[in-house]
Coordinates of C-alpha atoms in Angstrom, one line a residue:
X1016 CA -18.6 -145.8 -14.1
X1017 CA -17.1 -147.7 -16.7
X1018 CA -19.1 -146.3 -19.2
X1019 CA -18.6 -143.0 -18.1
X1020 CA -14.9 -142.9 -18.0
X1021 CA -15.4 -144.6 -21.9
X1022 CA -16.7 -142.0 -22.7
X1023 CA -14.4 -139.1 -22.4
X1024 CA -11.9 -141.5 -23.9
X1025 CA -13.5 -142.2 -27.3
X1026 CA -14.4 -138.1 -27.2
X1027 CA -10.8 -137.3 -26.9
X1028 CA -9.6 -140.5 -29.6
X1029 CA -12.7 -138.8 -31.9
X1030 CA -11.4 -135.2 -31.5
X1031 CA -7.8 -136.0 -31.9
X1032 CA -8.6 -138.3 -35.1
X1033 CA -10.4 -135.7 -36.3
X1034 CA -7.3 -133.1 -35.6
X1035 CA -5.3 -135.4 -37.0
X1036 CA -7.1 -136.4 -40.0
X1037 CA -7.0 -132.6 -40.8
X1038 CA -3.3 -132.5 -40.4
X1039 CA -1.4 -133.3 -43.3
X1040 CA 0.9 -135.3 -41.6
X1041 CA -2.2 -137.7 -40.3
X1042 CA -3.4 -137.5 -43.9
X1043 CA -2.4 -141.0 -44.8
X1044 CA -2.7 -142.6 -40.9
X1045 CA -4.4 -146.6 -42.0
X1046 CA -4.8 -147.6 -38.2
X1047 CA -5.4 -145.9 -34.7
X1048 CA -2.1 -147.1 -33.6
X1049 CA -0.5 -145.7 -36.6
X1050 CA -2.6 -142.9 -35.8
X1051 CA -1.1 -142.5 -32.2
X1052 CA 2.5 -142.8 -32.9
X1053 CA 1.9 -140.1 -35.3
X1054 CA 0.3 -138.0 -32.7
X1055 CA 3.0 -138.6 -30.0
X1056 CA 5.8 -138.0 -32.6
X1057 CA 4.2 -135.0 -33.1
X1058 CA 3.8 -133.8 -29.3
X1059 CA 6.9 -135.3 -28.9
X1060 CA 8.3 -132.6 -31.6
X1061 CA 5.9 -129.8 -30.2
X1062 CA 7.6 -130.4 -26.8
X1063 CA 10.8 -129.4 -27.8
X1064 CA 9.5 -126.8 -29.9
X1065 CA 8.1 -125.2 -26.6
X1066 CA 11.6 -125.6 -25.3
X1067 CA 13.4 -124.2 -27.9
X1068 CA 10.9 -121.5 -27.5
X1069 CA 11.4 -121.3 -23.9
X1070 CA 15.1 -121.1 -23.8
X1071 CA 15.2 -118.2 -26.5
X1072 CA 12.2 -116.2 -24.3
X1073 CA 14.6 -116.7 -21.2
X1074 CA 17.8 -115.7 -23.4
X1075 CA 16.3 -112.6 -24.4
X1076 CA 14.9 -111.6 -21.1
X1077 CA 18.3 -112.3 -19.3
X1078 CA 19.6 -109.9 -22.2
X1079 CA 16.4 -107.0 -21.8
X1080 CA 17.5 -107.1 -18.0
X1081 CA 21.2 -106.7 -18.9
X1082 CA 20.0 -104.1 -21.2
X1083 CA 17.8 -102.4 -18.6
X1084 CA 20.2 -102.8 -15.8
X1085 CA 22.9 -101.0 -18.0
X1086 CA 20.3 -98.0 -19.2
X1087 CA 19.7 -97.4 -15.4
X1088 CA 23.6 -97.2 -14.8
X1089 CA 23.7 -95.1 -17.2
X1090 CA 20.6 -93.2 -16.6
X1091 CA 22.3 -92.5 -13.2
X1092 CA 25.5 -91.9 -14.6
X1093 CA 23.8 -88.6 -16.6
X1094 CA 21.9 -88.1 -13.5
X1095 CA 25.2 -87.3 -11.7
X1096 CA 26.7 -85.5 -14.8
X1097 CA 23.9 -83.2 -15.2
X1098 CA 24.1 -82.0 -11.3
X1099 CA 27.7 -81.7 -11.9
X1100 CA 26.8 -79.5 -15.0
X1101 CA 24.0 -78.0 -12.8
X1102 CA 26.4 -77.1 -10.5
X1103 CA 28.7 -76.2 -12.8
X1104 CA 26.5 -73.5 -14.7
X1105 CA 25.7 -71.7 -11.9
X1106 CA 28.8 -71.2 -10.9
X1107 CA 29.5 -70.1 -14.6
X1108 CA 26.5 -67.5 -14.0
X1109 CA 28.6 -66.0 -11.2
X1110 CA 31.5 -65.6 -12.3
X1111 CA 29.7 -64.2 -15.5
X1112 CA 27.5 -61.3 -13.7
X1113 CA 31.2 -60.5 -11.8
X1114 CA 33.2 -60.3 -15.2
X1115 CA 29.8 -58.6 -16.9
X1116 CA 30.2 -56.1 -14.1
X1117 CA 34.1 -55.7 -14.4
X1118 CA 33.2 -55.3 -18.0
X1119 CA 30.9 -52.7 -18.0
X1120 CA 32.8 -50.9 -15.5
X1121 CA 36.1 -50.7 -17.6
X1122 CA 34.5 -49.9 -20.8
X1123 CA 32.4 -46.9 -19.4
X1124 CA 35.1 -44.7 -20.4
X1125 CA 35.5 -46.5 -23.9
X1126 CA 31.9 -45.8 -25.0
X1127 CA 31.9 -42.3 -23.5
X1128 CA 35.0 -42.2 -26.2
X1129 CA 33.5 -44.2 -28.9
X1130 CA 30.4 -41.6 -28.9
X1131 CA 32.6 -38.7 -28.6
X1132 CA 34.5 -40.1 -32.1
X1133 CA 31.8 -40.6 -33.7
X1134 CA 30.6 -37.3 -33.3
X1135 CA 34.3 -35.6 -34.0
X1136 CA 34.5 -37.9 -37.4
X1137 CA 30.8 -36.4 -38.3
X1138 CA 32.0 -33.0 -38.0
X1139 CA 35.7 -33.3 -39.3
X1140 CA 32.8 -35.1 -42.4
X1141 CA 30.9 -32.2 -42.8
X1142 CA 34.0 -29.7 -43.1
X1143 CA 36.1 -31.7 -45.6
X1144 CA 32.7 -31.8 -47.6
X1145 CA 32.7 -28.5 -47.7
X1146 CA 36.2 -27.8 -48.2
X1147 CA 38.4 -26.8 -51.1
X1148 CA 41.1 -29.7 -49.7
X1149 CA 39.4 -32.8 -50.5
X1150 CA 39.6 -31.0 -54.7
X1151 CA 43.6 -31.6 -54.2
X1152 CA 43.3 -34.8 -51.3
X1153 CA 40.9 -36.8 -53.3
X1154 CA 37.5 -38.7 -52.4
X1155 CA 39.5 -41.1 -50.2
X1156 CA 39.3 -39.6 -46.8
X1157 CA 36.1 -38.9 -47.1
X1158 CA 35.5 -42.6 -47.8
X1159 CA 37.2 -42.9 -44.1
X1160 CA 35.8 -40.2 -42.3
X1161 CA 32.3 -41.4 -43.4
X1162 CA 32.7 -44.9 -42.2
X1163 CA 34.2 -44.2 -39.4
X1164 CA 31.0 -41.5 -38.6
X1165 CA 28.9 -44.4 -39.1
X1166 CA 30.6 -47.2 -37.9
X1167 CA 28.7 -48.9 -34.6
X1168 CA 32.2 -50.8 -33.1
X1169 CA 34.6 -49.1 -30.8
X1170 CA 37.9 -47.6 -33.5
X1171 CA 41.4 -49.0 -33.5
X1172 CA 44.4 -47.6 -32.2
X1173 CA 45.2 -47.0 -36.4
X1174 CA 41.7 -45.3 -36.8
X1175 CA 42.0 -42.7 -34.1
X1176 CA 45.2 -41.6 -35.2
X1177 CA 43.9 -41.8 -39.2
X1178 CA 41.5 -39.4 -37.8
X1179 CA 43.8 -37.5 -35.9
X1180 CA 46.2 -37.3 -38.6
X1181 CA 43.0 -35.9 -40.8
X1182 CA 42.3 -33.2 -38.5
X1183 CA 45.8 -32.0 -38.7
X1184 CA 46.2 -31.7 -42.2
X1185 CA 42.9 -29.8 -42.6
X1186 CA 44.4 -27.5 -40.4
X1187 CA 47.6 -27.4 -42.2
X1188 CA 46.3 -27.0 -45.3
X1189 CA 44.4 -23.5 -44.1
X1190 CA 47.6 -21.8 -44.3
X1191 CA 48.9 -22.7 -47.6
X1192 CA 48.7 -21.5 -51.1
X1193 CA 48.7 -24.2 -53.4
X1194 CA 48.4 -24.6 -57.2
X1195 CA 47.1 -27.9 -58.3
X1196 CA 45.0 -29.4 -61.4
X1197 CA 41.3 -29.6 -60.6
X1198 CA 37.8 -30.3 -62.7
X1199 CA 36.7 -26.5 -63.2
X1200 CA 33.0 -26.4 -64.6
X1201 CA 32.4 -23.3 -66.8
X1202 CA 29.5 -20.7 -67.0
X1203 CA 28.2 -23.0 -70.1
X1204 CA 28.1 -26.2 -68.4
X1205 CA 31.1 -28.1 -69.7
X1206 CA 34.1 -29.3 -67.8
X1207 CA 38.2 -28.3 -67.9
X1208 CA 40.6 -29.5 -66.4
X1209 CA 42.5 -26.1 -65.1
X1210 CA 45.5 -25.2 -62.7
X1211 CA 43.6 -23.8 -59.7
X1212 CA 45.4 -21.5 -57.0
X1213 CA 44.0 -22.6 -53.9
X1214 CA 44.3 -19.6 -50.5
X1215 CA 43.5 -22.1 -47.7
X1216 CA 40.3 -23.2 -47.7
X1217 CA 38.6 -19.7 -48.6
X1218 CA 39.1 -18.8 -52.3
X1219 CA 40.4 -20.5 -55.6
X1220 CA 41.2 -19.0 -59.0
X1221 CA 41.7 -20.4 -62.1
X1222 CA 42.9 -18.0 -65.3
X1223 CA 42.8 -15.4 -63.2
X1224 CA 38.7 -15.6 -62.7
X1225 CA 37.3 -16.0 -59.0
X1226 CA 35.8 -19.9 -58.3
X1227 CA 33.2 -21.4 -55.8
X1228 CA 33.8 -24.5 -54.6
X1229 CA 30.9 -27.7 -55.4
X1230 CA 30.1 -29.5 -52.6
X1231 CA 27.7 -32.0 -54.3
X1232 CA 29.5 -32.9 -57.5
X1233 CA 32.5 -34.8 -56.1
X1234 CA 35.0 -31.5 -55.7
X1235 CA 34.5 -30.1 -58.4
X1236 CA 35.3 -26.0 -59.2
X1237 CA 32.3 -23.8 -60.5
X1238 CA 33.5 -20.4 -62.1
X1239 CA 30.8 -17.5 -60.9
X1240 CA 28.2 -16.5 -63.1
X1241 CA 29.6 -13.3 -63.1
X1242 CA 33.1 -11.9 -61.8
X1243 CA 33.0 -8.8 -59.4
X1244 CA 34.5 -5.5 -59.8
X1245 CA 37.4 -5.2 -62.4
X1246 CA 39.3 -4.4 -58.9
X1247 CA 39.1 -7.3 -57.5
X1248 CA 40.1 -9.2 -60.8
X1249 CA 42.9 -7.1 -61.6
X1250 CA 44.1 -8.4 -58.2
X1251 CA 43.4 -12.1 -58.7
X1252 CA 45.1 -11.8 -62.5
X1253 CA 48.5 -10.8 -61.0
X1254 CA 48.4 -13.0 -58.4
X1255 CA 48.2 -16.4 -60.6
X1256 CA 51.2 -15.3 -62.7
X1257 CA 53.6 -15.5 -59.3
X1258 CA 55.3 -18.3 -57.9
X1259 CA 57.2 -16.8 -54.8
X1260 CA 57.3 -13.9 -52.1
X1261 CA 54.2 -11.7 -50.7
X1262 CA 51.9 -10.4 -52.8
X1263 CA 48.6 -8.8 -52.5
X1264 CA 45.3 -11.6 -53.1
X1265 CA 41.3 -11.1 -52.6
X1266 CA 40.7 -13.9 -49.4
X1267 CA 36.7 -14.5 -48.9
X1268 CA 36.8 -16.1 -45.7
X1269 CA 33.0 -17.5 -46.0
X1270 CA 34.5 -19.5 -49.1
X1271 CA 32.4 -17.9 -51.8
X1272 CA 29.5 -15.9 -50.0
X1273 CA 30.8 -12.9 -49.9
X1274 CA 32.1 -13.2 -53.3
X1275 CA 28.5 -14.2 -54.5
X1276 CA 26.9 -11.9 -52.8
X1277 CA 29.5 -8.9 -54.0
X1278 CA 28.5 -10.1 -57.6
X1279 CA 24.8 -9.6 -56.8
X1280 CA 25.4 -5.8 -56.1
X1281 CA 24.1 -3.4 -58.4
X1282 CA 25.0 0.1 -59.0
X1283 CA 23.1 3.2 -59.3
X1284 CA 22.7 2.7 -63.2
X1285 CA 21.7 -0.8 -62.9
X1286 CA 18.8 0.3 -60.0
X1287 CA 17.4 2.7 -62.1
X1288 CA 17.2 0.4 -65.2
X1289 CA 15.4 -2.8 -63.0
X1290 CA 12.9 0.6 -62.2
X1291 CA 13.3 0.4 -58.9
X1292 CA 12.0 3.7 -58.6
X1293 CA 8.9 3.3 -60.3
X1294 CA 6.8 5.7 -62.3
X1295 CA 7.9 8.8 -60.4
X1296 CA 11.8 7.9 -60.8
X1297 CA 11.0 7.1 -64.5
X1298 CA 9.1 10.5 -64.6
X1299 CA 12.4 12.5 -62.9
X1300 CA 15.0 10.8 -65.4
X1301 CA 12.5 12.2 -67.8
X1302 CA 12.3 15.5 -66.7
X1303 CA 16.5 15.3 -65.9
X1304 CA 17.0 14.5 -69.6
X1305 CA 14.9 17.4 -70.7
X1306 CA 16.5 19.6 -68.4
X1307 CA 20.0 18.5 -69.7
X1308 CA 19.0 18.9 -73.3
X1309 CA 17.7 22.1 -72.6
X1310 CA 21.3 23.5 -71.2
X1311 CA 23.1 21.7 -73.7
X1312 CA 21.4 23.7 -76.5
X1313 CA 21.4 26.5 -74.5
X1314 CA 24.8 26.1 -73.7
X1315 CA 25.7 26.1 -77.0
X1316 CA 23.2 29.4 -78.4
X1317 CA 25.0 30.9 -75.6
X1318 CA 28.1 30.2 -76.8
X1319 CA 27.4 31.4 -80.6
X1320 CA 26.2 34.6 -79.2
X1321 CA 29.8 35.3 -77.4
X1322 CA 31.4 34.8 -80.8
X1323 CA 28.9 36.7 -82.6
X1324 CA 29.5 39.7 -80.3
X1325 CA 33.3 39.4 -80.1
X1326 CA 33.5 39.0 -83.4
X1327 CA 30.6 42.3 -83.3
X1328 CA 32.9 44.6 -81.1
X1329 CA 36.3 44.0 -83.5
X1330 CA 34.1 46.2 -86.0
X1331 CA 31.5 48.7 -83.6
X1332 CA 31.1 51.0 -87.0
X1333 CA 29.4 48.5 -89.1
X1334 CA 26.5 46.2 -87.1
X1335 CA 25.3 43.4 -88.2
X1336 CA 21.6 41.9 -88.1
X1337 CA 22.6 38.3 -87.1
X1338 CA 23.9 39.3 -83.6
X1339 CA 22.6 41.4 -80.9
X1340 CA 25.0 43.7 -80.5
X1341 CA 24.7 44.4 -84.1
X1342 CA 21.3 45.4 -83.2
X1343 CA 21.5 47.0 -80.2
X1344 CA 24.3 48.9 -82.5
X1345 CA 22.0 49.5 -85.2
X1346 CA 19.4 51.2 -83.0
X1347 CA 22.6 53.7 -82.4
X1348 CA 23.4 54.4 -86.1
X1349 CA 19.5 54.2 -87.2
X1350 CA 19.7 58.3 -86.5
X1351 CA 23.2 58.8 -85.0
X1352 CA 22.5 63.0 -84.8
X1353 CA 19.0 62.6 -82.8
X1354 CA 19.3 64.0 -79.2
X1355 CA 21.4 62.0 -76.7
X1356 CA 17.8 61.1 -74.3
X1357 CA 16.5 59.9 -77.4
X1358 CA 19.3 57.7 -78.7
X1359 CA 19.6 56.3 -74.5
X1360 CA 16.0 55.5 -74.8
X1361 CA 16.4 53.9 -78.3
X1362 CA 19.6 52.1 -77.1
X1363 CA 18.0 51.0 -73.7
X1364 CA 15.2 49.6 -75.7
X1365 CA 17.2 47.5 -77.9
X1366 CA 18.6 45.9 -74.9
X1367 CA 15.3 45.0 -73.4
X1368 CA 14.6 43.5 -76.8
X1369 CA 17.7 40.8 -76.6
X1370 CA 17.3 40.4 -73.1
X1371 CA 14.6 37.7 -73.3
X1372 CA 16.0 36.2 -76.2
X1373 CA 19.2 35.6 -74.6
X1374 CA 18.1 34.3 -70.9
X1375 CA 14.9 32.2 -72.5
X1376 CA 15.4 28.9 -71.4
X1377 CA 17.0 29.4 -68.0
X1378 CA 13.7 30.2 -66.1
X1379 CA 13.2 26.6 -67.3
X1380 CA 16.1 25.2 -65.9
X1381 CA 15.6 27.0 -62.7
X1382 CA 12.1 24.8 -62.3
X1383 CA 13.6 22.0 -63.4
X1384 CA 16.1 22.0 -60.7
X1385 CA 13.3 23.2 -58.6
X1386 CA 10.6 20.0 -59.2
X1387 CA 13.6 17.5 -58.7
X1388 CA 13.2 17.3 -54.7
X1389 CA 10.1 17.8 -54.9
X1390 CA 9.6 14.6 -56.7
X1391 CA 11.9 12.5 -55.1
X1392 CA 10.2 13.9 -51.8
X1393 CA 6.9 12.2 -53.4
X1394 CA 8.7 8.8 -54.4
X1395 CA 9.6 8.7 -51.0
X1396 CA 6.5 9.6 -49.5
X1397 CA 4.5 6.6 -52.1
X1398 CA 7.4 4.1 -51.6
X1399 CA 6.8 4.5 -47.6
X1400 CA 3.0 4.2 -48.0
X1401 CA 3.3 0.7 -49.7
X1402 CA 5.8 0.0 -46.7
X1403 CA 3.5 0.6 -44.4
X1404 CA 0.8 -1.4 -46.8
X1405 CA 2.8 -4.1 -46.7
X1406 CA 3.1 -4.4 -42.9
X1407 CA -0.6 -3.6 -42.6
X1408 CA -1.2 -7.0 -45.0
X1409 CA 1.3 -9.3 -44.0
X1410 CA 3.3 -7.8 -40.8
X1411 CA 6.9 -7.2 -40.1
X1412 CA 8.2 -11.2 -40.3
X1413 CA 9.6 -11.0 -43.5
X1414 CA 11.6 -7.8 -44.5
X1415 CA 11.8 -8.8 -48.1
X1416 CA 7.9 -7.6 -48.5
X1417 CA 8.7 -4.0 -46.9
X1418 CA 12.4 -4.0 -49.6
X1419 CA 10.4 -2.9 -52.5
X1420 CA 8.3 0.2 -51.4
X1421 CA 11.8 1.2 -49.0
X1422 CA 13.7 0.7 -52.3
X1423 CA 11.6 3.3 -54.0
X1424 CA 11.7 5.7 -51.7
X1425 CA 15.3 5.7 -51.5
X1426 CA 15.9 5.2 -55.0
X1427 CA 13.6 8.5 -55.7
X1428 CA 14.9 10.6 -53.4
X1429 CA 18.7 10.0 -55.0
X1430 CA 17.3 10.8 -58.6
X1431 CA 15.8 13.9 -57.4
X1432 CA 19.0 14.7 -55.7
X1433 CA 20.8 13.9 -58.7
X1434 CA 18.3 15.9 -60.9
X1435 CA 18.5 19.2 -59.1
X1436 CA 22.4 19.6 -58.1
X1437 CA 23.7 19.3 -61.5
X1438 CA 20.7 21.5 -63.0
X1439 CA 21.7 24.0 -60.5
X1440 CA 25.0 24.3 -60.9
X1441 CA 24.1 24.2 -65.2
X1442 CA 21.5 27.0 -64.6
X1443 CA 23.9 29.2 -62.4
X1444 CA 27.1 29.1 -65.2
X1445 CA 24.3 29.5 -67.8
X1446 CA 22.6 32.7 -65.8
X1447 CA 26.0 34.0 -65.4
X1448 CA 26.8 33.8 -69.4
X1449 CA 23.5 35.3 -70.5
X1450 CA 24.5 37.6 -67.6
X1451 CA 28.1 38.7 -69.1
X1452 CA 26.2 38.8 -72.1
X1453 CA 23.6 41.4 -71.6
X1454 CA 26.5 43.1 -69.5
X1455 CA 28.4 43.5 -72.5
X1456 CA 25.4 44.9 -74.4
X1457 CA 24.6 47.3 -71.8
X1458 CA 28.3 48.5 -71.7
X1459 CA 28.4 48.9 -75.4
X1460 CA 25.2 50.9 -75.2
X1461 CA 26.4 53.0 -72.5
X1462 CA 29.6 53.6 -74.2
X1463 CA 28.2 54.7 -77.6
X1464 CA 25.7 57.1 -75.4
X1465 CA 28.4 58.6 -73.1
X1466 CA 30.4 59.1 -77.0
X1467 CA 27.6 61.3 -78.4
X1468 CA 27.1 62.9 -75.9
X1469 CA 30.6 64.0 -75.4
X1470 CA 30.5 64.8 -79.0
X1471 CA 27.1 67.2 -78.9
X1472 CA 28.8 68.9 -75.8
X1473 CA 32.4 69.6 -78.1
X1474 CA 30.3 71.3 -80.7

């Protein structure tokens, strides 16, 4: 027994020796007593280590439950907060969906106006682009009535009546005359700076010439390519140069369509120079000219022979060779004692000599007047065969393709028209000249004939 409980003694003095001689504080321990009030020093200071320990462990776990106990009050504290807020909210959402429905109930009639100014502002747009106003008023409004087209909030109070105010001068402005300086771009290209009479909205003139307004190059003026009728600018010439009263002006209400489209107009000359006739209206002005040429020197041989022969009947007793009635004279006083039947024959001969002479040319003129209908009758026929070519090809959808063979016909029939009345009228004075003509020979004849006779029956 005794050596058993030995034993575990020396084991446990052997183990802690050993500790202890590793220990730096054992390190210079000369005896096992030494030894052992080293090692209870040292559990002695271990000991109160572990206290020390002990007390700070219990410290900060009193403190983590102080800690923990105030996280849950305030855990619960937030708990209550957020039902409140919870409660709170939904509440909120109710009274929201009430005032969203008040809302949309009282602004019903705000976006039914918003869309309606919107749509008012883009139009009132569109017509002072287009209008000779905004030249005088400036880009400014536009500016405005732009935004205000495009603008995606409800307007102010000051907007709608900016708008309302703009609506009302455009209006005004329709029925004034008003002479201001504007940017006036010439046939050549370059830029003036002119005093333009402005009539309302629909015409402007500057030095007296007719203007169209430009849209797309910030207000400016454009004179026309080319004025109308010396009529109409006559009129607009006398009307720049007053400053009071009534007076007569040239108003295009379509601001500058008409005007453009009077400018476009051509004339009866100007259709037959573009050939609008074709071949067979060329061929008529041809034949017209001819014709015309034809009585004008006829006209004039015509008129030589009346001298000739007035001159001829101031002297009966001595013809001449260079005028028929000198001929038909010297037929007379070739043998002036042969038998009256003789000299009648003679005489009546000499006037069927001149006869040709004096009405050659007028069976020409009759023809000529003649073919005129005739051709325009087969200008009209051709142009209405392309017409009907045309439709045949492409249909009746555009008229513009039918214009041309329609043009021709008309255009042919009018210079046949105007071929044949005037050679008529030419041909008739001319027939009746050669007539008075050959009249005068015959009575000349007649009168020398009834003379000798008379004579032969005195003796």
């Amino acid at each position: 027994m005794l050596n058993v409980l030995i034993r575990p003694v020396v084991i446990g003095c052997v183990a802690a020796l050993s500790v202890a001689a590793t220990s730096p504080a054992f390190a210079q321990a000369k005896s096992l007593d030494e030894l052992l009030q080293q090692t209870r020093a040292a559990r002695s200071a271990e000991s109160a280590e572990n206290e020390q320990r002990i007390r700070e462990f219990r410290s900060e776990r009193n403190q983590q439950a102080t800690l923990l106990k105030n996280a849950k009050n305030e855990l619960a504290s937030l708990e209550r907060r957020a039902d409140e807020l919870s409660s709170q909210f939904d509440s909120n959402e109710e009274k929201l969906a009430e005032l969203e429905t008040t809302l949309s109930g009282k602004s019903g009639a705000l976006g039914e106006m918003f869309g309606v100014v919107r749509q008012v502002s883009g139009d009132v747009y569109s017509a002072a682009q287009n209008s000779m106003v905004t030249a005088q008023l400036g880009e400014e409004r536009m500016d405005f009535l732009g935004d205000l087209a495009e603008s995606k909030r409800l307007p102010s109070i000051a907007k709608l009546e900016r708008l309302w105010f703009e609506m009302q001068r455009e209006m005004t402005e329709l029925g004034k005359v008003v002479r201001f300086d504007a940017t006036v771009i010439e046939g050549d290209g370059e830029q003036a700076t002119k005093p333009v009479v402005r009539l309302g909205t629909f015409t402007a003139i500057a030095d007296g010439e007719f203007l169209t307004y430009e849209t797309g190059v910030e207000g400016k003026f454009r004179k026309l390519p080319k004025q109308p009728s010396s009529t109409y600018v006559s009129v607009a010439k006398d009307f720049v140069g007053e400053t009071s009263g009534y007076h007569t002006m040239v108003v295009d209400p379509s601001q500058g369509t008409l005007l453009r489209a009077k400018i476009q107009e051509r004339n009866l000359l100007q259709r037959v120079m573009e050939s609008e006739g074709g071949m067979i209206g060329w061929l008529i002005i041809g034949l017209t000219v001819i014709g015309l040429i034809i009585s004008l020197l006829k006209f004039l041989s015509l008129g030589a022979l009346s001298a000739k022969i007035s001159s001829q009947k101031k002297n009966i007793s001595e013809p001449k060779e260079s005028n028929p009635l000198g001929r038909v004279l010297q037929a007379y006083y070739k043998d002036p004692s042969a038998d009256s039947e003789i000299i009648e024959l003679r005489m009546d001969e000499a006037v069927l000599k001149e006869t040709p002479a004096v009405e050659r040319g007028l069976s020409i003129i009759k023809i000529l007047a003649a073919i005129g209908p005739l051709l325009g009758l087969l200008g009209t026929v051709t142009g209405m065969i392309q017409v009907f070519q045309s439709i045949t090809l492409y249909g009746t959808g555009d008229p513009k393709l039918m214009a041309g063979g329609i043009s021709q016909a008309l255009m042919t029939t009018v210079l046949g028209l105007v071929m044949a009345i005037p050679l008529i009228l030419i041909h008739s004075m001319l027939a009746s000249r050669a007539k008075g003509i050959i009249q005068t020979l015959d009575e000349e004849s007649v009168g020398l004939i009834a003379e000798h006779k008379g004579g032969n029956a005195a003796s």
